[in-house]
Amino acid sequence: MKTARVALLLCCVTAAAQTPSPLRVNGQRINDHLKELSRFGANPPGGVSRVAYSDADLQGRSYAIGLMKEAGLDVHIDAAGNIVGTRSGSDPTLKPLLIGSHIDSVPMGGNYDGDVGSLSAIEAAQTLREKQITLRHPLEVIVFQNEEGGTIGSRALGEGLDEKRLNLVSQSGKTIREGTRAVGGNPDQLASARRQPGSIAGYFELHIEQGGTLERDKIDIGVVEGIVGILHSDVTIEGFANHAGTTPMDQRRDALLSAARFIEKVNLVVTGVPGRQVGTVGWIKVEPGAYNVIPGKVVLGLELRDLDEKKFVGIFDKIRAEAEALGKLNQTRFSFTDPVISHPALTDPEFQKLIGDAAKSLGFSFKLMPSGAGHDAQEIARLGPVGMIFVPSVGGISHSPKEFSRPQDIENGANALLQTVLAFDKR
Ligand code: GLV
Ligand code: MN
Ligand code: MN
């Protein structure tokens, strides 16, 4: 890995163009498709709420299926609810090459996260069709279901979905099991969607950076070296609901006060050790929730991320210990659900080099970088080598209606994806 990395770093400037294959995607078409897709779940301030399994998600999925069919792909929905479009290769002994991403969004999300990679993967297939190019490898374009709710569709292919995960309630209000059925999957047949490690030739995913590094450094393409792992745990704080007017300040068991102290503590613990780890409390529910009642119960969502799983699990343990001490101080009781973890994944050094070379051949500047966001690629990494291509996010804004990537950057990313696929296929 070191050698490949040094080689990549040495060439991470706008490079003299090598001889690129003349094949290019239709950038206008991808950007038109992005605009059309953004109608499904559109919000007044811009962006979309197209959470997995919602009506908007179902509409977006049928739109994507239409595009995949137009691109000449043989489309089916696997038992996990992923949309899979296949294209035969000329060498039936070769394992399939996978490309894709997701089109579900967070609540009040943007029009680029997942969509850019999904529509560019479809565009790559469309370009191959129009230019009548048959790859040696079978190609699968996959739109994974429910990436935002825990990389569910891609996880089903690799790690699998256990009962606990199938019973989780998603943003749509449906459980993962119900939602998987709603999008055309069959949660009773999940084994048929599962793939064996070593059963794929590889997976490439194009995605917006979702941070501001590429734009700040005026770099066209990010070559992802690794994707962070993510830990989620629901934290319940139990106090005692009582009259807010008659209960003296020294006799309260205020769950929300404990929660506030806890949130501060999470920040202190996470920033208390060197490194790039991040920790967030992203949602909170207070009961009973009235001006004149001391909160008796709070439930909140804790998230930790880092490239090193041991590190964030260690931080989680430390946070739990701090919570116990806080609980004693305020006569409240903390409990944590078992952590749900998306494992970190490194991308393949050879794939990094292929992407870097493709960028170079197109005259793009590029650099190696980590991904602070989770991606389907980290689940697919269990099955075979993966690579990820980033394009700039203006202002580093994502999971927001203000998320934006320039049309030219999207076209560049799609061309880098196409050239990478062609180069991989020729190896
Ligand atoms: C996915 O977008 C994530 O990083 O939460
Ligand atoms: Mn996202
Ligand atoms: Mn995404």
XYZ file of C-alpha atoms and ligand atoms in Angstrom:
434
model
C 0.000 0.000 0.000
C 2.874 2.362 0.943
C 4.445 2.180 -2.529
C 1.180 2.883 -4.295
C 0.536 5.760 -1.938
C 3.930 7.354 -2.520
C 3.462 6.951 -6.266
C 0.074 8.614 -6.049
C 1.246 11.462 -3.866
C 4.109 12.208 -6.238
C 1.706 12.785 -9.061
C -1.013 14.630 -7.183
C -0.862 17.777 -9.238
C -2.498 18.664 -12.512
C -0.682 16.202 -14.665
C 0.219 16.400 -18.299
C -2.514 14.470 -20.072
C -1.542 10.976 -21.135
C -3.354 9.437 -24.058
C -6.908 9.045 -22.793
C -9.419 6.783 -24.446
C -11.636 9.121 -26.515
C -14.732 7.794 -24.778
C -16.606 10.415 -22.741
C -19.914 10.477 -20.887
C -22.649 12.916 -21.814
C -22.289 15.457 -18.992
C -25.401 17.396 -19.988
C -27.466 14.223 -19.778
C -26.262 13.336 -16.255
C -27.010 16.844 -15.035
C -30.453 16.759 -16.668
C -31.137 13.424 -14.978
C -30.028 14.856 -11.627
C -32.519 17.678 -12.049
C -35.329 15.283 -12.903
C -34.514 12.990 -9.988
C -34.573 15.981 -7.637
C -38.315 16.394 -8.294
C -39.067 13.314 -6.197
C -39.336 14.453 -2.581
C -38.477 18.089 -3.438
C -38.628 20.540 -0.504
C -39.586 24.233 -0.801
C -36.152 25.525 0.351
C -34.448 23.225 -2.171
C -33.079 19.715 -1.815
C -35.174 16.660 -1.072
C -36.567 14.531 1.710
C -36.423 11.163 0.015
C -35.899 8.944 3.006
C -35.771 5.250 2.241
C -39.148 3.525 1.773
C -41.103 6.806 1.495
C -43.357 7.484 -1.507
C -40.690 9.839 -2.858
C -38.109 7.046 -2.598
C -40.394 4.679 -4.506
C -40.913 7.318 -7.221
C -37.177 8.043 -7.450
C -36.478 4.343 -7.739
C -38.921 3.885 -10.627
C -37.286 6.843 -12.360
C -33.850 5.208 -11.920
C -35.190 1.873 -13.177
C -36.431 3.629 -16.329
C -32.990 5.147 -16.940
C -31.295 1.809 -16.368
C -33.552 0.136 -18.916
C -32.870 2.917 -21.433
C -29.173 2.255 -20.850
C -29.756 -1.307 -22.024
C -29.325 -2.886 -18.607
C -31.198 -5.999 -17.606
C -32.899 -4.757 -14.450
C -34.130 -6.684 -11.439
C -34.685 -5.999 -7.742
C -32.774 -8.399 -5.539
C -34.230 -9.875 -2.357
C -32.581 -7.079 -0.366
C -34.453 -4.443 -2.376
C -31.451 -3.173 -4.341
C -31.974 -2.207 -7.992
C -29.496 -4.247 -10.018
C -28.866 -3.640 -13.732
C -26.641 -6.158 -15.457
C -24.735 -6.047 -18.739
C -22.961 -9.125 -20.078
C -19.212 -9.205 -20.597
C -17.322 -10.966 -23.359
C -15.509 -13.315 -20.974
C -18.015 -15.411 -19.011
C -15.251 -16.745 -16.751
C -14.725 -13.301 -15.209
C -16.419 -12.122 -12.032
C -18.699 -9.087 -12.256
C -17.486 -5.541 -11.824
C -19.912 -3.470 -9.728
C -20.521 0.292 -9.914
C -23.236 2.346 -8.232
C -24.374 4.252 -5.145
C -27.756 5.197 -3.580
C -30.626 7.627 -4.213
C -32.285 7.739 -0.777
C -31.611 10.891 1.239
C -31.556 12.125 4.815
C -34.563 14.227 5.914
C -34.079 17.708 4.395
C -31.139 16.462 2.370
C -29.621 17.642 -0.897
C -29.734 16.642 -4.565
C -26.226 15.224 -4.916
C -25.404 12.793 -2.100
C -25.685 9.328 -3.676
C -27.535 10.636 -6.743
C -24.353 11.736 -8.514
C -22.778 8.289 -8.199
C -25.945 6.395 -9.110
C -26.752 8.473 -12.181
C -23.115 8.522 -13.319
C -22.910 4.744 -13.064
C -26.046 4.509 -15.235
C -24.529 7.065 -17.623
C -21.344 4.982 -17.899
C -23.483 2.007 -18.962
C -25.420 4.203 -21.402
C -22.157 5.455 -22.942
C -20.860 1.904 -23.350
C -24.110 0.979 -25.040
C -24.089 3.942 -27.422
C -20.488 3.292 -28.400
C -21.236 -0.413 -28.702
C -18.453 -1.383 -26.328
C -18.564 -4.741 -24.603
C -16.395 -5.034 -21.528
C -14.628 -8.293 -20.761
C -16.222 -8.315 -17.301
C -19.937 -8.563 -16.698
C -21.003 -5.146 -15.380
C -23.550 -4.579 -12.610
C -24.924 -1.110 -11.961
C -26.471 -1.118 -8.485
C -28.660 1.467 -6.787
C -28.443 0.346 -3.171
C -31.486 0.771 -0.953
C -31.431 2.777 2.275
C -27.809 3.878 2.468
C -28.673 6.695 4.846
C -30.322 4.386 7.360
C -27.203 2.249 7.883
C -25.988 1.080 4.432
C -28.797 -1.475 4.497
C -28.872 -2.695 0.876
C -25.114 -3.012 0.496
C -24.822 -4.554 3.961
C -27.314 -7.231 2.863
C -24.876 -8.284 0.128
C -21.865 -8.560 2.455
C -22.391 -8.866 6.192
C -26.090 -9.729 5.866
C -29.019 -8.315 7.852
C -29.793 -9.902 11.205
C -33.149 -9.821 13.007
C -32.078 -6.892 15.152
C -31.344 -4.770 12.112
C -34.480 -5.868 10.251
C -36.544 -4.727 13.226
C -34.987 -1.252 13.421
C -37.450 1.530 12.632
C -36.260 3.675 9.729
C -36.868 7.396 9.106
C -39.986 6.510 7.087
C -41.578 4.928 10.173
C -41.353 1.488 8.567
C -39.047 -1.155 9.950
C -36.199 -2.211 7.667
C -38.100 -5.456 7.097
C -41.301 -3.646 6.051
C -39.362 -1.160 3.965
C -37.396 -3.836 2.147
C -40.693 -5.412 1.175
C -42.142 -2.033 0.164
C -39.335 -1.475 -2.367
C -39.821 -4.899 -3.943
C -37.385 -7.011 -1.926
C -38.178 -10.123 0.044
C -36.808 -10.091 3.596
C -37.580 -13.813 3.929
C -35.197 -14.615 1.074
C -32.257 -12.416 2.021
C -29.819 -15.292 1.657
C -30.352 -15.155 -2.104
C -29.066 -11.549 -2.216
C -25.960 -12.361 -0.187
C -22.670 -12.566 -2.129
C -19.607 -14.520 -1.155
C -16.282 -12.815 -0.398
C -14.230 -13.095 -3.594
C -17.327 -13.319 -5.805
C -16.872 -9.877 -7.386
C -14.001 -8.460 -9.435
C -14.385 -5.124 -7.653
C -16.585 -2.121 -6.950
C -16.148 1.540 -7.880
C -18.316 4.322 -6.453
C -18.371 7.970 -7.445
C -19.629 10.349 -4.745
C -19.566 13.996 -3.787
C -16.906 14.740 -1.164
C -19.382 16.180 1.374
C -16.496 18.117 2.910
C -14.698 21.219 1.661
C -11.142 20.005 1.004
C -11.255 19.548 -2.774
C -12.914 22.897 -3.397
C -10.545 24.710 -1.016
C -7.461 23.174 -2.632
C -8.910 23.526 -6.168
C -8.515 19.792 -6.840
C -10.771 18.088 -9.382
C -10.819 14.532 -8.071
C -10.395 12.892 -4.656
C -9.046 9.361 -4.581
C -10.434 7.857 -1.401
C -7.966 5.891 0.724
C -10.390 4.744 3.404
C -13.946 5.138 4.666
C -14.675 5.788 8.325
C -16.454 3.322 10.557
C -19.602 4.576 12.300
C -21.034 3.665 15.723
C -24.610 4.469 16.705
C -26.172 3.999 20.123
C -29.458 5.256 21.598
C -28.901 6.690 25.062
C -31.785 6.771 27.540
C -31.635 9.013 30.587
C -34.219 8.424 33.248
C -34.978 11.023 35.906
C -38.256 11.877 37.573
C -41.002 13.988 36.023
C -42.320 16.424 38.617
C -43.924 19.849 38.994
C -41.646 22.555 37.600
C -43.022 25.183 39.961
C -43.083 23.380 43.269
C -39.969 21.182 43.122
C -36.944 23.028 44.581
C -33.819 23.151 42.454
C -31.882 20.870 44.806
C -34.536 18.163 44.740
C -34.864 17.579 41.027
C -33.962 14.552 39.001
C -33.957 16.379 35.691
C -33.228 14.046 32.781
C -32.731 16.900 30.327
C -30.165 18.612 32.541
C -28.233 15.330 32.648
C -28.576 15.062 28.883
C -27.144 18.565 28.418
C -24.163 17.694 30.595
C -23.775 14.447 28.715
C -23.697 16.174 25.315
C -20.950 18.471 26.549
C -19.058 15.451 27.908
C -19.271 13.664 24.527
C -17.594 16.666 22.944
C -14.886 16.758 25.614
C -14.109 13.048 25.401
C -13.995 13.049 21.587
C -11.730 16.097 21.418
C -9.657 14.900 24.376
C -7.464 12.597 22.291
C -5.464 13.506 19.206
C -6.832 12.382 15.826
C -9.618 12.968 13.294
C -12.367 11.136 15.205
C -15.727 12.890 15.429
C -18.681 12.497 17.786
C -22.204 13.894 17.500
C -25.483 13.878 19.374
C -27.780 14.401 16.400
C -31.271 13.957 17.824
C -33.018 14.140 21.171
C -36.494 13.332 22.496
C -37.728 14.770 25.772
C -40.625 13.384 27.808
C -43.162 14.508 28.684
C -42.150 17.789 27.000
C -44.018 20.680 28.633
C -43.083 24.080 30.055
C -44.222 23.157 33.506
C -42.891 19.607 33.907
C -39.333 18.693 34.839
C -38.269 16.261 32.101
C -38.506 12.692 33.379
C -36.963 10.938 30.423
C -34.680 11.752 27.517
C -33.600 9.555 24.637
C -30.844 10.783 22.329
C -28.751 9.498 19.452
C -24.983 9.224 19.861
C -22.744 8.776 16.835
C -18.958 8.236 16.732
C -16.752 7.932 13.621
C -13.138 7.156 12.832
C -11.046 5.131 10.402
C -9.915 3.039 13.396
C -12.728 0.954 14.903
C -10.775 0.155 18.095
C -10.384 3.844 18.696
C -14.074 4.757 18.474
C -15.107 1.716 20.511
C -12.611 2.853 23.200
C -14.125 6.337 23.110
C -17.620 4.838 23.426
C -16.506 2.957 26.569
C -15.062 6.147 28.019
C -18.292 8.052 27.293
C -20.287 5.331 29.054
C -18.087 5.595 32.124
C -18.481 9.391 32.158
C -22.259 8.972 31.827
C -22.367 6.753 34.881
C -20.570 9.406 36.908
C -22.920 12.110 35.563
C -25.949 10.013 36.448
C -24.800 9.741 40.057
C -24.258 13.485 40.254
C -27.773 14.262 39.059
C -29.656 11.215 40.376
C -30.538 10.057 36.905
C -29.909 6.734 35.218
C -28.126 6.310 31.890
C -28.506 3.248 29.682
C -27.091 2.628 26.196
C -28.387 0.315 23.481
C -25.818 -2.110 22.090
C -23.819 -0.157 19.531
C -24.733 -0.649 15.863
C -21.501 -0.460 13.887
C -20.623 0.107 10.223
C -17.035 -1.080 9.984
C -14.355 1.149 8.494
C -12.855 0.016 5.201
C -9.697 0.764 3.306
C -9.871 1.061 -0.462
C -7.643 -1.124 -2.615
C -4.212 0.435 -3.413
C -4.349 -0.805 -7.015
C -7.807 0.713 -7.413
C -6.483 3.977 -5.997
C -3.786 3.914 -8.657
C -6.283 3.127 -11.429
C -8.415 6.105 -10.406
C -5.377 8.386 -10.116
C -4.158 7.298 -13.557
C -7.624 7.811 -15.046
C -7.777 11.316 -13.562
C -4.292 12.046 -14.883
C -5.170 10.810 -18.367
C -8.123 13.222 -18.394
C -5.920 16.132 -17.309
C -7.526 16.397 -13.857
C -5.739 17.255 -10.634
C -6.307 14.731 -7.862
C -5.266 13.772 -4.356
C -5.578 10.934 -1.879
C -7.990 11.586 0.962
C -10.041 9.834 3.657
C -13.835 9.770 3.643
C -15.511 11.089 6.778
C -18.897 9.990 5.451
C -20.112 6.415 5.311
C -20.681 4.766 1.939
C -22.006 1.579 0.383
C -18.419 0.883 -0.690
C -17.473 0.063 2.897
C -19.951 -2.815 2.960
C -18.958 -4.079 -0.476
C -15.310 -4.102 0.686
C -16.156 -7.408 2.420
C -16.705 -8.982 -0.984
C -13.745 -7.698 -2.959
C -11.532 -4.692 -3.710
C -13.252 -1.297 -3.771
C -12.319 2.177 -4.986
C -14.019 5.550 -4.541
C -13.865 8.755 -6.535
C -14.814 12.094 -4.945
C -15.795 15.336 -6.665
C -15.912 18.729 -4.918
C -18.847 19.840 -2.774
C -19.203 23.616 -2.884
C -18.622 25.053 0.581
C -18.220 21.521 1.947
C -21.975 21.458 2.651
C -23.867 18.177 2.619
C -26.926 16.562 4.237
C -28.508 19.953 3.634
C -30.715 21.558 0.976
C -27.683 23.781 0.253
C -25.605 20.808 -0.903
C -24.207 21.632 -4.361
C -21.661 20.240 -6.795
C -20.906 22.049 -10.050
C -22.151 20.382 -13.264
C -18.609 20.364 -14.683
C -17.253 18.603 -11.581
C -19.991 15.992 -11.868
C -19.139 15.406 -15.521
C -15.431 15.138 -14.613
C -16.207 12.580 -11.922
C -18.343 10.517 -14.280
C -15.584 10.555 -16.899
C -13.063 9.489 -14.256
C -15.419 6.643 -13.319
C -15.822 5.551 -16.943
C -12.085 5.682 -17.660
C -11.360 3.766 -14.451
C -13.828 1.053 -15.423
C -12.271 0.784 -18.905
C -8.740 0.638 -17.469
C -9.756 -1.946 -14.887
C -11.381 -4.079 -17.562
C -8.223 -3.999 -19.690
C -5.874 -5.118 -16.887
C -23.929 8.843 5.112
O -24.182 9.789 4.375
C -23.295 9.119 6.362
O -22.079 9.312 6.376
O -24.023 9.225 7.368
Mn -25.468 10.837 3.070
Mn -24.076 9.078 0.225
